[in-house]
Amino acid sequence: MRQFVVLGHAASTDPDLSLDDLPGAGRFDVLCRAVTAAFTLSHAIREDVRCFLVLQNRLSIRLEGDELRYLSPDERNVASLLKNALEAAETAVGAQAVESTPGIYAAKRGFEALLDDLDGTVIQLHEDGDPLPDLGLPDTPIFVLSDHEAFTDAEAALLAEHADARISVGPEAIHGNHAITVVHNYLDTDGYTRYDR
Amino acid sequence: MRQFVVLGHAASTDPDLSLDDLPGAGRFDVLCRAVTAAFTLSHAIREDVRCFLVLQNRLSIRLEGDELRYLSPDERNVASLLKNALEAAETAVGAQAVESTPGIYAAKRGFEALLDDLDGTVIQLHEDGDPLPDLGLPDTPIFVLSDHEAFTDAEAALLAEHADARISVGPEAIHGNHAITVVHNYLDTDGYTRYDR
């Protein structure tokens, strides 16, 4: 099982956000691309993946690869599924999670509560981290990455406490969704050693 | 200079295509994601990149990283720039290229004519190719990849003639834009050896 946690600092939590202006909805487009990178293969869904989107540190959307339905890779489709989740979140009581479409759950939960619940090797993706090949091949990696903004001081402090490793995926500062793709490829190939089908 | 050639077999060449339904426009979304993967860094554009999109084997859109303006990573933005290019293409005479916005050029040119003009190491990205790390680090790599459909027999025959290598990026069949990201990361890190900024 591979897990990803993506922090959307300003991402809109309004279910009425416009599909015609995803960047204007607090860079909602960034979260959509992260979902596509996390789950989609050429003609399949990665079933061994779980992804959490944390919006404004107060709402978490969880996506389960082995349950997902209706997911196609284009941003507008992903955004429409996430809009459903935002709508479902409005009915959530306390920290209870509400399923909007198969495999997508929303809960009123921030980053710290989420981090406390995670079980696995927590890996912060960060420009100044150790080289990805030094990570080895953890059984249950949980990659934590930020959106287009840097981690806040509070997030960095939490990660300093909870993270088992801080990893860089290369010398260029790349988008979060691209980092997810790189990490998948690293794990798919068992650390760049296995390419046969 | 890194170059990418992406074949969009059914991609719409109609400048009136709907931004609200990119998948319905012959999977235009696939081309948009390829452009974003080819050019965007976290807060910059990769200036040493050139990308060709070949639509229905009769229209080619060329994007030049060192000239590009107005490119943001969301699909809808990329699609709007490409729509401008489709509109400009209608005024193109013969094989002449017409610039629509800075760094984006459209021409009535198919895959074979394009391939004849390319100068560099032509690398076919293919599920059954050799492992990416076997590629080495060519000075002027030109990666050729297909959209969601396989290469046609005619394209495969042309590539058998022109390609210097056939390369696989891993054991999973991944989307073309994800393959572009993997290839960039391989080259950025000098073959997974350089991670310092």
GROMACS .gro file of C-alpha atoms in nm:
model
  394
    1MET     CA    1   0.000   0.000   0.000
    2ARG     CA    2   0.132   0.342  -0.102
    3GLN     CA    3  -0.016   0.648   0.058
    4PHE     CA    4   0.003   1.017  -0.030
    5VAL     CA    5  -0.094   1.318   0.177
    6VAL     CA    6  -0.129   1.642  -0.019
    7LEU     CA    7  -0.168   1.973   0.164
    8GLY     CA    8  -0.388   2.223  -0.019
    9HIS     CA    9  -0.329   2.539   0.181
   10ALA     CA   10  -0.586   2.762   0.016
   11ALA     CA   11  -0.793   2.500  -0.169
   12SER     CA   12  -1.160   2.591  -0.174
   13THR     CA   13  -1.394   2.389   0.048
   14ASP     CA   14  -1.699   2.538  -0.123
   15PRO     CA   15  -1.897   2.272  -0.316
   16ASP     CA   16  -2.012   2.548  -0.550
   17LEU     CA   17  -1.660   2.617  -0.678
   18SER     CA   18  -1.650   2.668  -1.055
   19LEU     CA   19  -1.524   2.385  -1.274
   20ASP     CA   20  -1.434   2.656  -1.525
   21ASP     CA   21  -1.179   2.817  -1.293
   22LEU     CA   22  -1.005   2.555  -1.083
   23PRO     CA   23  -0.688   2.765  -1.032
   24GLY     CA   24  -0.909   3.045  -0.899
   25ALA     CA   25  -1.055   2.810  -0.636
   26GLY     CA   26  -0.739   2.821  -0.424
   27ARG     CA   27  -0.543   2.621  -0.681
   28PHE     CA   28  -0.791   2.336  -0.674
   29ASP     CA   29  -0.630   2.224  -1.002
   30VAL     CA   30  -0.319   2.125  -0.806
   31LEU     CA   31  -0.518   1.875  -0.598
   32CYS     CA   32  -0.686   1.733  -0.909
   33ARG     CA   33  -0.355   1.667  -1.077
   34ALA     CA   34  -0.225   1.503  -0.760
   35VAL     CA   35  -0.521   1.262  -0.761
   36THR     CA   36  -0.462   1.172  -1.125
   37ALA     CA   37  -0.093   1.111  -1.061
   38ALA     CA   38  -0.165   0.903  -0.752
   39PHE     CA   39  -0.424   0.670  -0.903
   40THR     CA   40  -0.424   0.648  -1.280
   41LEU     CA   41  -0.240   0.399  -1.494
   42SER     CA   42  -0.275   0.395  -1.871
   43HIS     CA   43  -0.592   0.188  -1.870
   44ALA     CA   44  -0.642   0.109  -1.503
   45ILE     CA   45  -0.654   0.243  -1.149
   46ARG     CA   46  -0.376   0.176  -0.898
   47GLU     CA   47  -0.570  -0.024  -0.641
   48ASP     CA   48  -0.292  -0.031  -0.381
   49VAL     CA   49  -0.300   0.346  -0.329
   50ARG     CA   50  -0.467   0.568  -0.069
   51CYS     CA   51  -0.457   0.945  -0.100
   52PHE     CA   52  -0.552   1.218   0.147
   53LEU     CA   53  -0.615   1.577   0.040
   54VAL     CA   54  -0.605   1.823   0.328
   55LEU     CA   55  -0.789   2.147   0.248
   56GLN     CA   56  -0.714   2.457   0.454
   57ASN     CA   57  -0.612   2.230   0.743
   58ARG     CA   58  -0.975   2.167   0.833
   59LEU     CA   59  -1.119   1.925   0.581
   60SER     CA   60  -0.972   1.595   0.461
   61ILE     CA   61  -1.077   1.399   0.154
   62ARG     CA   62  -0.965   1.035   0.147
   63LEU     CA   63  -0.956   0.837  -0.177
   64GLU     CA   64  -0.921   0.457  -0.179
   65GLY     CA   65  -0.781   0.302  -0.497
   66ASP     CA   66  -0.950  -0.035  -0.450
   67GLU     CA   67  -1.295   0.124  -0.422
   68LEU     CA   68  -1.277   0.420  -0.665
   69ARG     CA   69  -1.530   0.448  -0.944
   70TYR     CA   70  -1.590   0.706  -1.217
   71LEU     CA   71  -1.234   0.843  -1.203
   72SER     CA   72  -1.094   0.956  -1.537
   73PRO     CA   73  -0.767   1.145  -1.554
   74ASP     CA   74  -0.881   1.487  -1.676
   75GLU     CA   75  -0.884   1.766  -1.419
   76ARG     CA   76  -1.246   1.859  -1.471
   77ASN     CA   77  -1.364   1.505  -1.399
   78VAL     CA   78  -1.154   1.477  -1.085
   79ALA     CA   79  -1.275   1.819  -0.971
   80SER     CA   80  -1.639   1.716  -1.014
   81LEU     CA   81  -1.582   1.411  -0.793
   82LEU     CA   82  -1.410   1.627  -0.531
   83LYS     CA   83  -1.695   1.879  -0.545
   84ASN     CA   84  -1.930   1.594  -0.450
   85ALA     CA   85  -1.702   1.519  -0.157
   86LEU     CA   86  -1.713   1.883  -0.044
   87GLU     CA   87  -2.090   1.869  -0.055
   88ALA     CA   88  -2.095   1.547   0.149
   89ALA     CA   89  -1.857   1.702   0.402
   90GLU     CA   90  -2.120   1.958   0.493
   91THR     CA   91  -2.332   1.676   0.637
   92ALA     CA   92  -2.045   1.520   0.836
   93VAL     CA   93  -2.088   1.521   1.213
   94GLY     CA   94  -1.775   1.561   1.425
   95ALA     CA   95  -1.478   1.371   1.280
   96GLN     CA   96  -1.706   1.120   1.105
   97ALA     CA   97  -1.622   1.050   0.739
   98VAL     CA   98  -1.896   1.064   0.476
   99GLU     CA   99  -1.870   0.874   0.147
  100SER     CA  100  -1.969   1.086  -0.155
  101THR     CA  101  -1.901   0.846  -0.445
  102PRO     CA  102  -1.745   0.499  -0.419
  103GLY     CA  103  -1.403   0.524  -0.260
  104ILE     CA  104  -1.414   0.896  -0.178
  105TYR     CA  105  -1.467   1.006   0.182
  106ALA     CA  106  -1.474   1.353   0.337
  107ALA     CA  107  -1.427   1.445   0.702
  108LYS     CA  108  -1.378   1.759   0.905
  109ARG     CA  109  -1.025   1.678   1.003
  110GLY     CA  110  -0.700   1.877   0.986
  111PHE     CA  111  -0.343   1.772   0.917
  112GLU     CA  112  -0.237   1.697   1.277
  113ALA     CA  113  -0.529   1.462   1.348
  114LEU     CA  114  -0.466   1.288   1.016
  115LEU     CA  115  -0.096   1.249   1.086
  116ASP     CA  116  -0.169   1.097   1.426
  117ASP     CA  117  -0.380   0.827   1.262
  118LEU     CA  118  -0.138   0.724   0.988
  119ASP     CA  119   0.040   0.392   1.017
  120GLY     CA  120   0.354   0.343   0.808
  121THR     CA  121   0.682   0.508   0.708
  122VAL     CA  122   0.612   0.881   0.688
  123ILE     CA  123   0.825   1.048   0.421
  124GLN     CA  124   0.829   1.423   0.372
  125LEU     CA  125   0.895   1.520   0.011
  126HIS     CA  126   1.113   1.828   0.029
  127GLU     CA  127   1.358   2.007  -0.199
  128ASP     CA  128   1.636   1.980   0.058
  129GLY     CA  129   1.582   1.614   0.147
  130ASP     CA  130   1.802   1.310   0.092
  131PRO     CA  131   1.818   1.154  -0.256
  132LEU     CA  132   1.519   0.933  -0.337
  133PRO     CA  133   1.736   0.624  -0.404
  134ASP     CA  134   1.856   0.645  -0.042
  135LEU     CA  135   1.501   0.577   0.077
  136GLY     CA  136   1.514   0.205   0.012
  137LEU     CA  137   1.181   0.031  -0.042
  138PRO     CA  138   0.958   0.075   0.265
  139ASP     CA  139   0.661  -0.166   0.288
  140THR     CA  140   0.406   0.102   0.367
  141PRO     CA  141   0.540   0.440   0.253
  142ILE     CA  142   0.335   0.751   0.326
  143PHE     CA  143   0.453   1.048   0.121
  144VAL     CA  144   0.360   1.393   0.248
  145LEU     CA  145   0.381   1.684   0.007
  146SER     CA  146   0.273   2.042  -0.013
  147ASP     CA  147   0.087   2.217  -0.294
  148HIS     CA  148   0.238   2.514  -0.480
  149GLU     CA  149   0.320   2.676  -0.145
  150ALA     CA  150   0.593   2.565   0.097
  151PHE     CA  151   0.509   2.377   0.416
  152THR     CA  152   0.405   2.621   0.689
  153ASP     CA  153   0.614   2.642   1.006
  154ALA     CA  154   0.346   2.450   1.194
  155GLU     CA  155   0.339   2.174   0.932
  156ALA     CA  156   0.718   2.157   0.927
  157ALA     CA  157   0.722   2.121   1.306
  158LEU     CA  158   0.466   1.839   1.293
  159LEU     CA  159   0.665   1.663   1.023
  160ALA     CA  160   0.990   1.705   1.216
  161GLU     CA  161   0.816   1.507   1.489
  162HIS     CA  162   0.636   1.245   1.278
  163ALA     CA  163   0.840   1.193   0.961
  164ASP     CA  164   1.081   0.901   0.929
  165ALA     CA  165   1.263   1.052   0.632
  166ARG     CA  166   1.291   1.371   0.429
  167ILE     CA  167   1.343   1.297   0.063
  168SER     CA  168   1.420   1.497  -0.251
  169VAL     CA  169   1.318   1.363  -0.592
  170GLY     CA  170   1.575   1.564  -0.784
  171PRO     CA  171   1.768   1.885  -0.834
  172GLU     CA  172   1.477   2.074  -0.994
  173ALA     CA  173   1.180   2.208  -0.798
  174ILE     CA  174   0.894   2.018  -0.962
  175HIS     CA  175   0.519   2.019  -0.914
  176GLY     CA  176   0.368   1.792  -0.651
  177ASN     CA  177   0.187   1.574  -0.903
  178HIS     CA  178   0.513   1.524  -1.091
  179ALA     CA  179   0.681   1.423  -0.764
  180ILE     CA  180   0.406   1.164  -0.710
  181THR     CA  181   0.474   1.025  -1.058
  182VAL     CA  182   0.847   1.005  -0.987
  183VAL     CA  183   0.789   0.825  -0.657
  184HIS     CA  184   0.551   0.575  -0.818
  185ASN     CA  185   0.807   0.504  -1.087
  186TYR     CA  186   1.081   0.454  -0.828
  187LEU     CA  187   0.865   0.201  -0.643
  188ASP     CA  188   0.726   0.037  -0.961
  189THR     CA  189   1.081  -0.038  -1.074
  190ASP     CA  190   1.202  -0.153  -0.729
  191GLY     CA  191   1.443   0.138  -0.718
  192TYR     CA  192   1.516   0.163  -1.091
  193THR     CA  193   1.613  -0.203  -1.129
  194ARG     CA  194   1.302  -0.374  -1.271
  195TYR     CA  195   1.155  -0.276  -1.610
  196ASP     CA  196   1.011  -0.600  -1.747
  197ARG     CA  197   0.637  -0.641  -1.767
  198MET     CA  198   1.776   2.052  -2.552
  199ARG     CA  199   1.512   1.788  -2.480
  200GLN     CA  200   1.241   1.726  -2.734
  201PHE     CA  201   0.913   1.541  -2.715
  202VAL     CA  202   0.682   1.432  -2.996
  203VAL     CA  203   0.333   1.333  -2.887
  204LEU     CA  204   0.096   1.166  -3.131
  205GLY     CA  205  -0.268   1.256  -3.079
  206HIS     CA  206  -0.443   1.011  -3.305
  207ALA     CA  207  -0.796   1.144  -3.276
  208ALA     CA  208  -0.726   1.487  -3.122
  209SER     CA  209  -0.963   1.750  -3.252
  210THR     CA  210  -0.824   2.007  -3.497
  211ASP     CA  211  -1.136   2.221  -3.462
  212PRO     CA  212  -1.061   2.558  -3.297
  213ASP     CA  213  -1.418   2.559  -3.168
  214LEU     CA  214  -1.365   2.252  -2.950
  215SER     CA  215  -1.525   2.288  -2.607
  216LEU     CA  216  -1.302   2.367  -2.310
  217ASP     CA  217  -1.571   2.201  -2.098
  218ASP     CA  218  -1.522   1.863  -2.263
  219LEU     CA  219  -1.158   1.809  -2.354
  220PRO     CA  220  -1.181   1.427  -2.338
  221GLY     CA  221  -1.470   1.446  -2.585
  222ALA     CA  222  -1.251   1.637  -2.831
  223GLY     CA  223  -1.056   1.325  -2.929
  224ARG     CA  224  -0.885   1.312  -2.590
  225PHE     CA  225  -0.748   1.664  -2.622
  226ASP     CA  226  -0.689   1.646  -2.245
  227VAL     CA  227  -0.409   1.397  -2.308
  228LEU     CA  228  -0.219   1.652  -2.518
  229CYS     CA  229  -0.272   1.924  -2.257
  230ARG     CA  230  -0.126   1.711  -1.982
  231ALA     CA  231   0.170   1.624  -2.204
  232VAL     CA  232   0.243   1.995  -2.252
  233THR     CA  233   0.230   2.062  -1.879
  234ALA     CA  234   0.461   1.768  -1.806
  235ALA     CA  235   0.704   1.875  -2.077
  236PHE     CA  236   0.739   2.241  -1.977
  237THR     CA  237   0.638   2.323  -1.622
  238LEU     CA  238   0.859   2.333  -1.316
  239SER     CA  239   0.725   2.436  -0.978
  240HIS     CA  240   0.763   2.808  -1.043
  241ALA     CA  241   0.925   2.820  -1.385
  242ILE     CA  242   0.920   2.696  -1.742
  243ARG     CA  243   1.177   2.449  -1.873
  244GLU     CA  244   1.343   2.665  -2.137
  245ASP     CA  245   1.553   2.385  -2.288
  246VAL     CA  246   1.250   2.192  -2.409
  247ARG     CA  247   1.073   2.171  -2.744
  248CYS     CA  248   0.751   1.978  -2.785
  249PHE     CA  249   0.558   1.873  -3.094
  250LEU     CA  250   0.196   1.764  -3.084
  251VAL     CA  251   0.084   1.578  -3.396
  252LEU     CA  252  -0.292   1.584  -3.441
  253GLN     CA  253  -0.456   1.325  -3.666
  254ASN     CA  254  -0.129   1.300  -3.859
  255ARG     CA  255  -0.203   1.619  -4.048
  256LEU     CA  256  -0.142   1.913  -3.815
  257SER     CA  257   0.161   1.977  -3.593
  258ILE     CA  258   0.181   2.222  -3.305
  259ARG     CA  259   0.533   2.312  -3.194
  260LEU     CA  260   0.601   2.468  -2.853
  261GLU     CA  261   0.934   2.630  -2.767
  262GLY     CA  262   1.023   2.650  -2.398
  263ASP     CA  263   1.248   2.954  -2.432
  264GLU     CA  264   0.975   3.159  -2.599
  265LEU     CA  265   0.656   3.040  -2.425
  266ARG     CA  266   0.433   3.293  -2.251
  267TYR     CA  267   0.101   3.263  -2.066
  268LEU     CA  268   0.146   2.891  -1.991
  269SER     CA  269   0.005   2.781  -1.657
  270PRO     CA  270  -0.018   2.412  -1.572
  271ASP     CA  271  -0.394   2.357  -1.561
  272GLU     CA  272  -0.548   2.169  -1.852
  273ARG     CA  273  -0.801   2.436  -1.939
  274ASN     CA  274  -0.531   2.702  -1.976
  275VAL     CA  275  -0.316   2.480  -2.196
  276ALA     CA  276  -0.619   2.388  -2.404
  277SER     CA  277  -0.705   2.754  -2.463
  278LEU     CA  278  -0.352   2.819  -2.592
  279LEU     CA  279  -0.375   2.515  -2.819
  280LYS     CA  280  -0.715   2.630  -2.947
  281ASN     CA  281  -0.546   2.954  -3.055
  282ALA     CA  282  -0.291   2.745  -3.240
  283LEU     CA  283  -0.565   2.549  -3.417
  284GLU     CA  284  -0.721   2.876  -3.526
  285ALA     CA  285  -0.387   3.004  -3.655
  286ALA     CA  286  -0.332   2.678  -3.842
  287GLU     CA  287  -0.632   2.751  -4.060
  288THR     CA  288  -0.441   3.044  -4.210
  289ALA     CA  289  -0.122   2.845  -4.271
  290VAL     CA  290  -0.019   2.809  -4.634
  291GLY     CA  291   0.155   2.487  -4.739
  292ALA     CA  292   0.396   2.361  -4.474
  293GLN     CA  293   0.451   2.714  -4.337
  294ALA     CA  294   0.427   2.748  -3.957
  295VAL     CA  295   0.211   3.020  -3.804
  296GLU     CA  296   0.277   3.156  -3.452
  297SER     CA  297  -0.041   3.189  -3.245
  298THR     CA  298   0.095   3.309  -2.910
  299PRO     CA  299   0.465   3.347  -2.819
  300GLY     CA  300   0.644   3.016  -2.859
  301ILE     CA  301   0.353   2.823  -3.010
  302TYR     CA  302   0.352   2.744  -3.382
  303ALA     CA  303   0.108   2.546  -3.593
  304ALA     CA  304   0.168   2.391  -3.933
  305LYS     CA  305  -0.012   2.152  -4.166
  306ARG     CA  306   0.241   1.877  -4.128
  307GLY     CA  307   0.210   1.508  -4.046
  308PHE     CA  308   0.432   1.272  -3.849
  309GLU     CA  309   0.655   1.154  -4.134
  310ALA     CA  310   0.748   1.505  -4.250
  311LEU     CA  311   0.816   1.603  -3.890
  312LEU     CA  312   1.032   1.297  -3.828
  313ASP     CA  313   1.238   1.371  -4.140
  314ASP     CA  314   1.321   1.717  -4.005
  315LEU     CA  315   1.424   1.617  -3.651
  316ASP     CA  316   1.791   1.629  -3.560
  317GLY     CA  317   1.898   1.429  -3.253
  318THR     CA  318   1.871   1.090  -3.088
  319VAL     CA  319   1.520   0.963  -3.162
  320ILE     CA  320   1.387   0.748  -2.878
  321GLN     CA  321   1.057   0.564  -2.902
  322LEU     CA  322   0.889   0.529  -2.563
  323HIS     CA  323   0.731   0.186  -2.568
  324GLU     CA  324   0.612  -0.067  -2.313
  325ASP     CA  325   0.838  -0.336  -2.458
  326GLY     CA  326   1.152  -0.123  -2.485
  327ASP     CA  327   1.485  -0.145  -2.307
  328PRO     CA  328   1.512  -0.014  -1.948
  329LEU     CA  329   1.542   0.365  -1.929
  330PRO     CA  330   1.875   0.351  -1.738
  331ASP     CA  331   2.025   0.171  -2.040
  332LEU     CA  332   1.966   0.483  -2.251
  333GLY     CA  333   2.263   0.672  -2.115
  334LEU     CA  334   2.250   1.051  -2.141
  335PRO     CA  335   2.214   1.159  -2.506
  336ASP     CA  336   2.293   1.526  -2.578
  337THR     CA  337   1.983   1.591  -2.784
  338PRO     CA  338   1.721   1.328  -2.699
  339ILE     CA  339   1.393   1.331  -2.891
  340PHE     CA  340   1.129   1.118  -2.719
  341VAL     CA  341   0.839   0.999  -2.931
  342LEU     CA  342   0.526   0.878  -2.756
  343SER     CA  343   0.172   0.792  -2.839
  344ASP     CA  344  -0.145   0.913  -2.671
  345HIS     CA  345  -0.388   0.671  -2.506
  346GLU     CA  346  -0.383   0.457  -2.821
  347ALA     CA  347  -0.094   0.238  -2.938
  348PHE     CA  348   0.130   0.343  -3.225
  349THR     CA  349  -0.032   0.256  -3.558
  350ASP     CA  350   0.142   0.010  -3.788
  351ALA     CA  351   0.248   0.298  -4.012
  352GLU     CA  352   0.395   0.493  -3.720
  353ALA     CA  353   0.570   0.182  -3.591
  354ALA     CA  354   0.722   0.126  -3.935
  355LEU     CA  355   0.845   0.487  -3.952
  356LEU     CA  356   0.993   0.459  -3.604
  357ALA     CA  357   1.159   0.128  -3.686
  358GLU     CA  358   1.338   0.321  -3.958
  359HIS     CA  359   1.414   0.646  -3.771
  360ALA     CA  360   1.446   0.561  -3.401
  361ASP     CA  361   1.786   0.510  -3.240
  362ALA     CA  362   1.640   0.340  -2.932
  363ARG     CA  363   1.320   0.191  -2.797
  364ILE     CA  364   1.288   0.254  -2.426
  365SER     CA  365   1.052   0.147  -2.147
  366VAL     CA  366   1.012   0.365  -1.839
  367GLY     CA  367   0.892   0.084  -1.614
  368PRO     CA  368   0.689  -0.233  -1.568
  369GLU     CA  369   0.353  -0.053  -1.547
  370ALA     CA  370   0.173   0.093  -1.849
  371ILE     CA  371   0.157   0.460  -1.753
  372HIS     CA  372   0.009   0.768  -1.917
  373GLY     CA  373   0.219   0.959  -2.169
  374ASN     CA  374   0.244   1.269  -1.951
  375HIS     CA  375   0.366   1.056  -1.663
  376ALA     CA  376   0.629   0.904  -1.893
  377ILE     CA  377   0.745   1.256  -1.983
  378THR     CA  378   0.781   1.335  -1.612
  379VAL     CA  379   0.982   1.018  -1.554
  380VAL     CA  380   1.213   1.095  -1.845
  381HIS     CA  381   1.269   1.452  -1.726
  382ASN     CA  382   1.355   1.323  -1.379
  383TYR     CA  383   1.597   1.069  -1.522
  384LEU     CA  384   1.776   1.343  -1.716
  385ASP     CA  385   1.752   1.603  -1.435
  386THR     CA  386   1.933   1.363  -1.203
  387ASP     CA  387   2.193   1.254  -1.462
  388GLY     CA  388   2.055   0.902  -1.449
  389TYR     CA  389   1.946   0.899  -1.083
  390THR     CA  390   2.285   1.008  -0.949
  391ARG     CA  391   2.248   1.385  -0.884
  392TYR     CA  392   1.993   1.522  -0.636
  393ASP     CA  393   2.160   1.833  -0.494
  394ARG     CA  394   2.026   2.175  -0.588
   0.00000   0.00000   0.00000
